[in-house]
Coordinates of C-alpha atoms in Angstrom, one line a residue:
M1 CA 9.3 -25.6 14.5
A2 CA 11.7 -23.0 16.0
V3 CA 13.4 -25.7 18.1
I4 CA 14.7 -27.8 15.1
V5 CA 15.7 -24.7 13.2
V6 CA 17.8 -23.3 16.0
Q7 CA 19.3 -26.8 16.7
A8 CA 20.2 -27.3 13.0
V9 CA 21.8 -23.8 12.6
G10 CA 23.6 -24.2 16.0
L11 CA 25.1 -27.6 15.1
S12 CA 26.2 -26.6 11.6
T13 CA 27.7 -23.3 12.9
A14 CA 29.5 -24.8 15.9
F15 CA 31.1 -27.7 13.9
D16 CA 32.5 -28.2 10.4
L17 CA 30.8 -31.5 9.6
G18 CA 32.6 -31.9 6.4
S19 CA 36.0 -32.0 8.3
L20 CA 34.5 -33.9 11.2
F21 CA 33.7 -36.9 9.0
G22 CA 37.0 -36.8 7.1
R23 CA 38.0 -40.1 8.8
A24 CA 34.7 -41.7 8.2
Q25 CA 35.9 -43.4 5.1
A26 CA 38.1 -45.8 7.0
A27 CA 35.1 -46.9 9.0
G28 CA 32.9 -47.5 5.9
F29 CA 30.9 -44.2 6.2
A30 CA 32.5 -42.2 3.4
W31 CA 29.1 -40.8 2.4
L32 CA 29.0 -38.8 5.6
G33 CA 31.8 -36.6 4.1
H34 CA 29.0 -35.1 1.9
A35 CA 27.2 -33.8 4.9
G36 CA 27.5 -30.3 3.5
L37 CA 25.0 -31.2 0.8
A38 CA 22.4 -32.4 3.3
A39 CA 20.7 -29.0 3.7
K40 CA 20.3 -28.5 -0.1
V41 CA 19.0 -32.0 -0.6
L42 CA 16.5 -31.6 2.3
I43 CA 15.2 -28.4 0.8
A44 CA 14.8 -30.1 -2.6
W45 CA 13.0 -33.0 -0.9
F46 CA 10.6 -30.7 1.0
A47 CA 9.9 -28.6 -2.1
A48 CA 9.2 -31.7 -4.1
L49 CA 6.9 -33.0 -1.4
M50 CA 4.9 -29.7 -1.4
V51 CA 4.6 -29.9 -5.2
A52 CA 3.5 -33.5 -5.2
A53 CA 1.0 -33.0 -2.3
G54 CA -0.5 -30.1 -4.3
P55 CA -3.9 -28.8 -3.1
R56 CA -3.9 -31.3 -0.2
W57 CA -0.9 -29.5 1.4
S58 CA -3.1 -26.7 2.9
Y59 CA -5.3 -29.4 4.5
W60 CA -2.3 -31.1 6.2
V61 CA -1.0 -27.8 7.4
R62 CA -4.3 -27.0 9.0
T63 CA -4.5 -30.4 10.6
L64 CA -0.9 -30.1 11.8
H65 CA -1.6 -26.7 13.2
D66 CA -4.4 -28.2 15.4
A67 CA -2.7 -31.4 16.2
P68 CA -0.4 -30.3 19.2
F69 CA -3.5 -29.5 21.3
A70 CA -4.8 -33.0 20.9
H71 CA -2.0 -34.9 22.6
R72 CA 0.6 -34.5 25.4
H73 CA 3.5 -33.1 23.4
L74 CA 5.7 -31.9 26.3
L75 CA 7.3 -35.3 27.0
P76 CA 8.4 -35.9 23.4
L77 CA 9.8 -32.4 23.3
V78 CA 11.9 -33.1 26.5
F79 CA 13.2 -36.3 24.9
Q80 CA 14.0 -34.4 21.7
V81 CA 16.0 -31.7 23.5
G82 CA 17.8 -34.5 25.5
S83 CA 18.7 -36.4 22.3
F84 CA 20.0 -33.3 20.7
T85 CA 22.1 -32.5 23.8
L86 CA 23.7 -35.9 23.5
L87 CA 24.2 -35.5 19.8
F88 CA 25.9 -32.1 20.4
L89 CA 28.1 -33.6 23.0
L90 CA 29.1 -36.5 20.9
T91 CA 29.8 -34.2 17.9
Y92 CA 32.1 -32.1 20.2
Q93 CA 33.9 -35.2 21.4
M94 CA 34.5 -36.4 17.8
S95 CA 35.8 -32.9 16.9
V96 CA 38.6 -32.6 19.6
E97 CA 42.0 -34.2 19.2
S98 CA 42.0 -35.9 22.6
T99 CA 38.7 -37.8 22.1
H100 CA 38.0 -41.1 23.8
W101 CA 36.3 -42.4 20.6
N102 CA 38.1 -44.5 18.0
L103 CA 37.2 -42.5 14.9
D104 CA 38.5 -45.3 12.7
S105 CA 35.8 -47.7 13.9
A106 CA 32.1 -47.7 12.9
L107 CA 30.8 -47.3 16.5
P108 CA 30.9 -43.4 16.9
Y109 CA 29.3 -42.9 13.5
L110 CA 26.5 -45.4 14.2
V111 CA 25.8 -43.7 17.5
W112 CA 25.8 -40.3 15.8
I113 CA 23.4 -41.4 13.1
G114 CA 21.2 -43.0 15.7
L115 CA 21.0 -39.9 17.8
L116 CA 20.3 -37.8 14.7
G117 CA 17.4 -40.1 13.9
L118 CA 16.0 -39.8 17.5
V119 CA 16.2 -36.0 17.3
G120 CA 14.1 -36.1 14.2
L121 CA 11.7 -38.7 15.4
F122 CA 11.0 -37.0 18.8
W123 CA 10.7 -33.7 17.0
L124 CA 7.9 -35.1 14.8
T125 CA 6.1 -36.6 17.7
S126 CA 6.3 -33.4 19.6
L127 CA 4.5 -31.6 16.7
A128 CA 1.7 -34.2 16.4
P129 CA 0.8 -37.7 17.7
T130 CA 2.2 -40.7 16.0
S131 CA -1.2 -41.5 14.5
F132 CA -1.1 -38.3 12.5
W133 CA 2.3 -39.2 10.9
I134 CA 1.2 -42.8 10.1
R135 CA -2.0 -41.4 8.4
F136 CA 0.1 -38.9 6.5
A137 CA 2.5 -41.5 5.3
R138 CA -0.3 -43.8 4.2
E139 CA -2.3 -41.2 2.3
E140 CA 0.8 -39.5 0.8
T141 CA 2.9 -42.5 -0.1
H142 CA 3.3 -41.5 -3.7
A143 CA 4.1 -37.9 -2.8
I144 CA 6.8 -39.0 -0.4
A145 CA 8.3 -41.5 -2.9
F146 CA 8.4 -38.7 -5.5
A147 CA 10.1 -36.4 -3.0
C148 CA 12.7 -39.0 -2.1
A149 CA 13.4 -39.6 -5.8
V150 CA 13.9 -35.8 -6.3
G151 CA 16.2 -35.7 -3.2
V152 CA 18.4 -38.6 -4.6
I153 CA 18.5 -36.9 -8.0
A154 CA 19.5 -33.6 -6.4
F155 CA 22.3 -35.3 -4.5
L156 CA 23.6 -37.1 -7.5
F157 CA 23.3 -34.0 -9.7
A158 CA 25.4 -32.0 -7.1
L159 CA 28.1 -34.7 -7.2
V160 CA 28.2 -35.0 -11.0
T161 CA 28.2 -31.3 -11.8
Q162 CA 31.3 -30.7 -9.6
D163 CA 33.3 -32.5 -12.3
L164 CA 31.8 -30.1 -14.9
W165 CA 32.9 -26.9 -13.1
D166 CA 36.3 -26.9 -14.9
P167 CA 35.0 -27.1 -18.5
L168 CA 32.4 -24.4 -17.9
G169 CA 35.1 -22.3 -16.0
D170 CA 37.2 -22.3 -19.2
V171 CA 34.2 -21.1 -21.3
T172 CA 33.4 -18.4 -18.7
F173 CA 37.0 -17.3 -18.6
S174 CA 37.2 -17.0 -22.4
A175 CA 33.9 -15.0 -22.5
V176 CA 35.1 -12.6 -19.8
A177 CA 38.3 -12.0 -21.7
S178 CA 36.5 -11.3 -24.9
L179 CA 34.0 -8.9 -23.3
L180 CA 36.9 -6.9 -21.6
R181 CA 38.8 -6.6 -24.9
W182 CA 35.8 -4.7 -26.3
F183 CA 36.6 -1.9 -23.9
Y184 CA 40.3 -2.3 -23.0
T185 CA 43.4 -3.0 -25.1
D186 CA 45.7 -4.0 -22.2
V187 CA 43.8 -7.0 -20.8
L188 CA 46.1 -9.4 -19.1
V189 CA 45.2 -13.1 -19.4
E190 CA 46.8 -16.3 -18.1
P191 CA 44.6 -19.1 -19.4
E192 CA 46.5 -21.9 -17.7
H193 CA 45.7 -20.4 -14.3
R194 CA 42.5 -18.6 -15.3
I195 CA 43.9 -15.3 -14.2
I196 CA 42.6 -12.1 -15.8
G197 CA 42.9 -8.4 -15.1
I198 CA 43.7 -4.9 -16.1
D199 CA 46.9 -3.1 -15.1
E200 CA 47.8 -4.3 -11.6
F201 CA 44.3 -5.6 -10.6
L202 CA 44.2 -9.4 -11.3
V203 CA 41.5 -12.0 -10.4
E204 CA 41.4 -15.7 -10.7
I205 CA 38.2 -17.2 -12.1
A206 CA 37.9 -20.3 -9.9
A207 CA 35.8 -23.3 -11.0
A208 CA 33.1 -22.4 -8.5
C209 CA 32.7 -19.0 -10.3
S210 CA 31.8 -20.7 -13.6
G211 CA 28.1 -20.0 -13.0
Y212 CA 26.8 -23.4 -12.1
E213 CA 25.2 -22.3 -8.8
G214 CA 23.2 -19.6 -10.6
I215 CA 22.3 -22.0 -13.4
G216 CA 21.1 -24.6 -10.8
L217 CA 19.0 -22.1 -8.9
V218 CA 17.4 -20.8 -12.0
L219 CA 16.6 -24.3 -13.3
I220 CA 15.2 -25.4 -10.0
L221 CA 13.1 -22.3 -9.6
S222 CA 11.8 -22.3 -13.2
G223 CA 11.2 -26.0 -13.2
F224 CA 9.1 -26.1 -10.0
Y225 CA 7.3 -22.9 -11.1
L226 CA 6.3 -24.4 -14.4
F227 CA 5.2 -27.6 -12.7
I228 CA 3.1 -25.9 -10.0
F229 CA 1.4 -23.5 -12.4
H230 CA 1.4 -25.8 -15.5
K231 CA -2.2 -25.0 -16.2
E232 CA -1.3 -21.3 -16.9
F233 CA 1.3 -22.1 -19.6
L234 CA 1.4 -23.5 -23.1
F235 CA 3.5 -26.6 -23.6
P236 CA 5.9 -27.7 -25.1
Q237 CA 7.1 -24.2 -26.0
S238 CA 7.1 -23.2 -22.3
L239 CA 10.0 -25.6 -21.8
L240 CA 12.1 -23.1 -23.8
L241 CA 12.1 -20.9 -20.6
L242 CA 14.6 -23.3 -19.1
P243 CA 17.4 -22.8 -21.6
I244 CA 16.5 -19.1 -21.8
G245 CA 17.1 -18.8 -18.1
V246 CA 20.3 -20.8 -18.2
V247 CA 21.8 -18.6 -21.0
T248 CA 20.6 -15.4 -19.3
I249 CA 22.0 -16.2 -15.9
W250 CA 25.3 -17.3 -17.4
S251 CA 25.6 -14.2 -19.4
F252 CA 24.9 -12.1 -16.3
N253 CA 27.7 -14.0 -14.5
V254 CA 30.1 -13.2 -17.4
A255 CA 29.1 -9.5 -17.2
R256 CA 29.5 -9.6 -13.4
I257 CA 33.1 -10.8 -13.5
A258 CA 34.0 -8.3 -16.3
I259 CA 32.4 -5.4 -14.3
L260 CA 34.3 -6.6 -11.2
V261 CA 37.6 -6.4 -13.0
A262 CA 36.7 -3.0 -14.4
I263 CA 35.8 -1.6 -11.0
G264 CA 38.9 -3.0 -9.4
A265 CA 41.1 -1.4 -12.1
E266 CA 39.3 1.9 -12.5
I267 CA 37.8 2.7 -9.1
S268 CA 38.8 0.6 -6.1
P269 CA 40.1 -3.0 -5.6
E270 CA 38.5 -3.0 -2.1
L271 CA 35.1 -2.0 -3.6
A272 CA 35.4 -4.7 -6.3
V273 CA 36.3 -7.5 -3.9
D274 CA 34.5 -6.6 -0.6
G275 CA 31.4 -5.0 -2.0
F276 CA 30.5 -5.7 -5.6
H277 CA 31.8 -9.3 -5.7
S278 CA 29.8 -10.5 -2.7
L279 CA 26.4 -9.1 -3.8
A280 CA 26.4 -8.8 -7.6
G281 CA 25.6 -12.5 -8.0
W282 CA 22.4 -12.1 -5.9
I283 CA 21.5 -8.9 -7.8
A284 CA 21.8 -10.8 -11.1
F285 CA 19.7 -13.7 -9.8
V286 CA 16.9 -11.4 -8.7
L287 CA 16.9 -9.6 -12.1
V288 CA 17.0 -12.8 -14.1
T289 CA 14.1 -14.4 -12.1
T290 CA 12.1 -11.3 -12.3
F291 CA 12.7 -11.2 -16.1
M292 CA 11.7 -14.9 -16.4
L293 CA 8.5 -14.4 -14.5
L294 CA 7.5 -11.4 -16.6
L295 CA 8.4 -13.2 -19.8
A296 CA 6.4 -16.3 -18.8
H297 CA 3.3 -14.4 -17.9
K298 CA 3.3 -11.6 -20.4
S299 CA 4.2 -13.5 -23.5
L300 CA 1.4 -15.0 -25.7
F301 CA 3.9 -17.6 -26.8
F302 CA 4.2 -19.0 -23.3
S303 CA 1.1 -18.0 -21.3
R304 CA -2.5 -19.1 -21.7
T305 CA -3.7 -16.0 -19.8
S306 CA -1.2 -13.4 -20.8
S307 CA -2.1 -9.7 -20.2
A308 CA -0.6 -6.6 -21.5
F309 CA 1.7 -4.5 -19.3
G310 CA -0.4 -1.9 -17.6
R311 CA -1.8 -0.5 -14.4
H312 CA -3.5 -3.0 -12.0
P313 CA -5.1 -2.2 -8.7
I314 CA -2.8 -2.8 -5.7
S315 CA -4.4 -5.1 -3.1
F316 CA -4.0 -4.6 0.6
R317 CA -1.6 -7.6 0.9
M318 CA 0.6 -6.3 -2.0
A319 CA 0.7 -2.9 -0.3
L320 CA 2.1 -4.6 2.8
L321 CA 4.8 -6.3 0.9
I322 CA 6.0 -3.7 -1.7
P323 CA 8.0 -1.5 0.8
L324 CA 10.1 -4.4 1.9
V325 CA 10.8 -5.4 -1.7
V326 CA 11.9 -1.8 -2.4
L327 CA 14.1 -1.8 0.7
L328 CA 15.7 -5.2 -0.1
A329 CA 16.4 -4.2 -3.7
T330 CA 18.0 -0.9 -2.8
T331 CA 20.0 -2.6 0.0
L332 CA 21.4 -5.1 -2.5
I333 CA 22.4 -2.3 -4.9
T334 CA 23.9 0.1 -2.3
S335 CA 25.7 -2.8 -0.4
A336 CA 27.4 -3.8 -3.7
L337 CA 28.8 -0.2 -3.9
T338 CA 30.0 -0.2 -0.3
I339 CA 33.3 -1.0 1.2
T340 CA 33.0 0.0 4.9
V341 CA 30.4 2.8 5.2
D342 CA 27.2 2.7 3.1
W343 CA 27.3 6.3 1.9
W344 CA 24.3 5.5 -0.4
Y345 CA 22.1 4.7 2.6
P346 CA 20.0 7.8 2.1
L347 CA 18.9 6.3 -1.2
R348 CA 17.3 3.4 0.8
V349 CA 15.4 5.9 3.0
V350 CA 14.2 8.0 0.1
L351 CA 13.0 5.1 -2.1
T352 CA 11.5 3.0 0.7
G353 CA 9.9 6.1 2.3
G354 CA 8.5 7.1 -1.1
A355 CA 6.9 3.7 -1.5
L356 CA 5.3 4.0 2.0
I357 CA 3.9 7.4 1.2
L358 CA 2.5 6.3 -2.2
L359 CA 0.8 3.3 -0.5
W360 CA -0.3 5.0 2.7
Q361 CA -3.9 5.0 1.7
H362 CA -4.0 1.3 1.9
Y363 CA -3.0 1.2 5.6
G364 CA -6.1 2.9 6.9
S365 CA -7.1 -0.2 8.9
I366 CA -3.8 -0.2 10.8
R367 CA -3.8 1.8 14.0
F368 CA -0.5 3.6 14.6
R369 CA -0.5 4.9 18.2
I370 CA 1.9 4.6 21.2
S371 CA 1.3 1.5 23.3
W372 CA 3.4 1.3 26.5
F373 CA 3.3 -2.5 26.2
A374 CA 4.9 -2.2 22.8
V375 CA 7.4 0.3 24.0
G376 CA 8.3 -2.0 26.9
V377 CA 8.8 -5.0 24.7
G378 CA 10.9 -2.9 22.3
T379 CA 13.1 -1.8 25.1
L380 CA 13.6 -5.4 26.3
I381 CA 14.6 -6.5 22.7
F382 CA 17.1 -3.6 22.6
L383 CA 18.8 -4.9 25.8
L384 CA 18.7 -8.4 24.4
W385 CA 20.2 -7.3 21.1
V386 CA 23.1 -5.4 22.9
I387 CA 23.8 -8.5 25.0
M388 CA 23.6 -11.1 22.2
V389 CA 25.1 -9.4 19.2
P390 CA 29.0 -9.2 19.5
T391 CA 30.8 -6.1 18.3
D392 CA 33.5 -6.0 15.7
P393 CA 36.3 -3.6 17.0
A394 CA 38.1 -3.6 13.7
K395 CA 35.0 -2.5 11.8
D396 CA 34.1 0.1 14.5
E397 CA 37.5 1.6 14.1
A398 CA 37.3 1.6 10.3
V399 CA 33.9 3.2 10.2
A400 CA 34.9 5.8 12.8
Q401 CA 38.0 6.7 10.7
Q402 CA 35.9 7.2 7.5
L403 CA 33.2 9.2 9.3
S404 CA 35.9 11.5 10.7
D405 CA 37.2 12.3 7.2
I406 CA 34.1 13.9 5.9
P407 CA 32.8 17.5 6.6
F408 CA 30.7 17.9 9.7
S409 CA 27.6 19.0 7.8
L410 CA 27.7 15.9 5.6
L411 CA 28.3 13.7 8.7
V412 CA 25.2 15.1 10.5
A413 CA 23.1 14.7 7.3
W414 CA 24.1 11.1 6.8
L415 CA 23.5 10.2 10.5
M416 CA 20.1 11.8 10.3
F417 CA 19.2 9.6 7.3
R418 CA 20.7 6.6 9.2
V419 CA 18.5 7.2 12.3
V420 CA 15.4 7.9 10.3
G421 CA 15.9 4.8 8.2
A422 CA 16.4 2.6 11.2
V423 CA 13.5 4.0 13.2
V424 CA 10.9 4.7 10.6
T425 CA 11.4 3.2 7.1
V426 CA 13.2 -0.1 8.0
S427 CA 11.0 -0.8 11.0
L428 CA 7.7 0.0 9.2
A429 CA 8.6 -1.9 6.0
E430 CA 9.7 -5.0 7.9
E431 CA 6.7 -5.0 10.2
L432 CA 4.2 -4.5 7.3
A433 CA 5.8 -7.4 5.5
F434 CA 6.5 -9.9 8.3
R435 CA 3.9 -9.2 10.9
G436 CA 1.4 -7.9 8.3
Y437 CA 1.6 -9.7 5.0
L438 CA 3.4 -12.9 6.0
F439 CA 1.7 -13.4 9.3
E440 CA -1.7 -13.0 7.7
V441 CA -1.0 -15.4 4.9
L442 CA 0.4 -18.1 7.2
A443 CA -2.4 -17.7 9.8
N444 CA -4.9 -17.9 6.9
K445 CA -7.2 -15.6 8.7
R446 CA -7.6 -12.2 10.3
G447 CA -8.8 -11.6 13.8
D448 CA -9.0 -14.8 15.9
V449 CA -5.8 -15.2 17.8
S450 CA -7.3 -16.6 21.0
W451 CA -6.0 -19.7 22.7
P452 CA -6.0 -22.5 21.6
R453 CA -6.4 -21.2 18.1
F454 CA -3.3 -19.0 18.5
P455 CA -1.4 -18.9 15.2
W456 CA 1.8 -20.5 16.5
F457 CA 2.8 -21.7 13.0
A458 CA 2.5 -18.1 11.6
L459 CA 4.4 -16.7 14.6
I460 CA 7.3 -19.1 14.5
L461 CA 7.8 -19.3 10.7
S462 CA 7.6 -15.6 10.2
S463 CA 10.1 -15.1 13.0
V464 CA 12.5 -17.6 11.5
L465 CA 12.4 -15.8 8.2
F466 CA 12.8 -12.5 10.0
G467 CA 15.8 -13.8 11.8
L468 CA 17.4 -15.1 8.6
L469 CA 17.1 -11.5 7.2
H470 CA 19.6 -10.4 9.8
S471 CA 23.2 -11.3 10.3
A472 CA 22.6 -12.0 14.0
W473 CA 20.0 -14.6 13.1
L474 CA 19.2 -15.9 16.6
A475 CA 18.7 -12.4 18.1
G476 CA 16.6 -11.6 15.0
F477 CA 14.5 -14.7 15.5
L478 CA 13.8 -13.8 19.2
A479 CA 13.0 -10.2 18.2
G480 CA 10.6 -11.5 15.6
V481 CA 8.8 -13.6 18.2
A482 CA 8.5 -10.7 20.5
Y483 CA 7.2 -8.3 17.8
G484 CA 4.7 -11.1 16.7
L485 CA 3.4 -11.4 20.2
V486 CA 2.9 -7.7 20.4
R487 CA 1.1 -7.8 17.1
C488 CA -1.2 -10.5 18.4
Y489 CA -1.9 -8.7 21.8
R490 CA -4.3 -6.3 20.1
N491 CA -4.3 -7.8 16.6
N492 CA -2.6 -4.7 15.3
V493 CA 0.5 -4.4 13.1
G494 CA 0.9 -0.8 14.3
D495 CA 1.8 -2.0 17.8
A496 CA 4.6 -4.3 16.3
F497 CA 5.9 -1.2 14.5
V498 CA 6.0 0.8 17.7
A499 CA 8.0 -2.0 19.4
H500 CA 10.4 -2.4 16.5
A501 CA 10.9 1.4 16.2
T502 CA 11.6 1.6 19.9
T503 CA 14.3 -1.1 19.6
N504 CA 15.9 0.6 16.6
G505 CA 15.6 4.1 18.2
L506 CA 17.3 3.0 21.4
L507 CA 19.9 1.1 19.4
S508 CA 20.6 4.2 17.4
I509 CA 21.2 6.2 20.5
Y510 CA 23.4 3.5 21.9
V511 CA 25.6 3.4 18.8
L512 CA 25.9 7.2 18.6
I513 CA 27.1 7.2 22.3
T514 CA 29.4 4.2 22.2
A515 CA 30.5 4.4 18.5
E516 CA 30.0 0.6 18.2
W517 CA 29.0 1.0 14.6
S518 CA 29.1 -2.8 13.9
T519 CA 25.9 -3.3 16.0
W520 CA 23.9 -0.9 13.8

């Protein structure tokens, strides 16, 4: 599983496929120019397949988990890596100016598509024997057909809605202008260019800022959620949740743009553009989806089993997950208020630490003690991180300048919070969630991690998600694999925390000595 993820990310990162296939139209392959939509369509297809397969999905996952031990999967994997290498080399040849390929002919595109098909085919056969996939296709024909239909609809919807961005952009622009006029009398507007601002701070509301992405995400999430858990809701009134979600997320988008203009005019243009603008959309999406879930489950009008708001016992699994949720929520908020240095970082430490303290009684089964094996693995990951993660000299200099401008006592206090956060609260919250909650859910058991029943699926998928949480995704993925192995060594999440804390502790010392703040 990790192989195909690393390959896909590596190919899309190394090459701009949209530009690469710019000349494909002359060869009759104009549809390749929409390669950027492929990932979104694939996600929609896979989600639809999971929904259509329903309760049978867990059976197929268990069967697939056991399948690699029933056949010789090394040879297909070698062919898969070889096919991807050829695909990568061909993509490189097609991207350089002095290529030997005639990009106006169909041949290079046919070879590229063929190699891509071989990469996928050999990947499937390396996971399980061909007989497994033939059986899966036969028994899940309707589910696969449904998923393909959803994928085609998602692709067509993405193409059609691009033409609707401009009209919605006009409506969004007018709504932002009206909202700002409630609080300011000197709002500057240029409707023909969709430029709006206060005093000298002006922004252009592009078509992509109209709110369609948020609307699409809310519709997809709400639609699939209602479909999967349809037995828990009352219909047709539950369908009203869809327009409620659309109106709510669009309203949040209007408020986001208005607040951005206000921050840029009243506080700091850099904070508005570099901090608030990049994260406020995700904050709005999290708030709206949380509101939608609460409304769906707590309202007698929508839910068959609604219950009043009140205290409910926290399970062990929920206790593993809550600290990371608190950490991510506070990170989103503080990052939106940050330009260069996150002066609000102590808030992350206090709130996440508070959640850990309040839930500590649930962690009695976890053994927290020093393991030299864990310390050794943590040290190796620290060295790997320093080697793999590049520094940003410009950011290092900017951070150093801001840190030198504050009183020494405040600098020491902030650095103490930064170290404690990295070593204790971040490491513990992430390990409880990824090597605790997620690992246990994916492995679907507690205890047996012996060969050949080793939970490879849980190890790889939890590591992929852990890597995506970090900007240095490949280093994060490898770190996740290492921490997962440490967790499995003695079947103890506490050992994974020791390894993670060791990595972050050594990294903190390294940063304080070298002043390479961008690696922290």
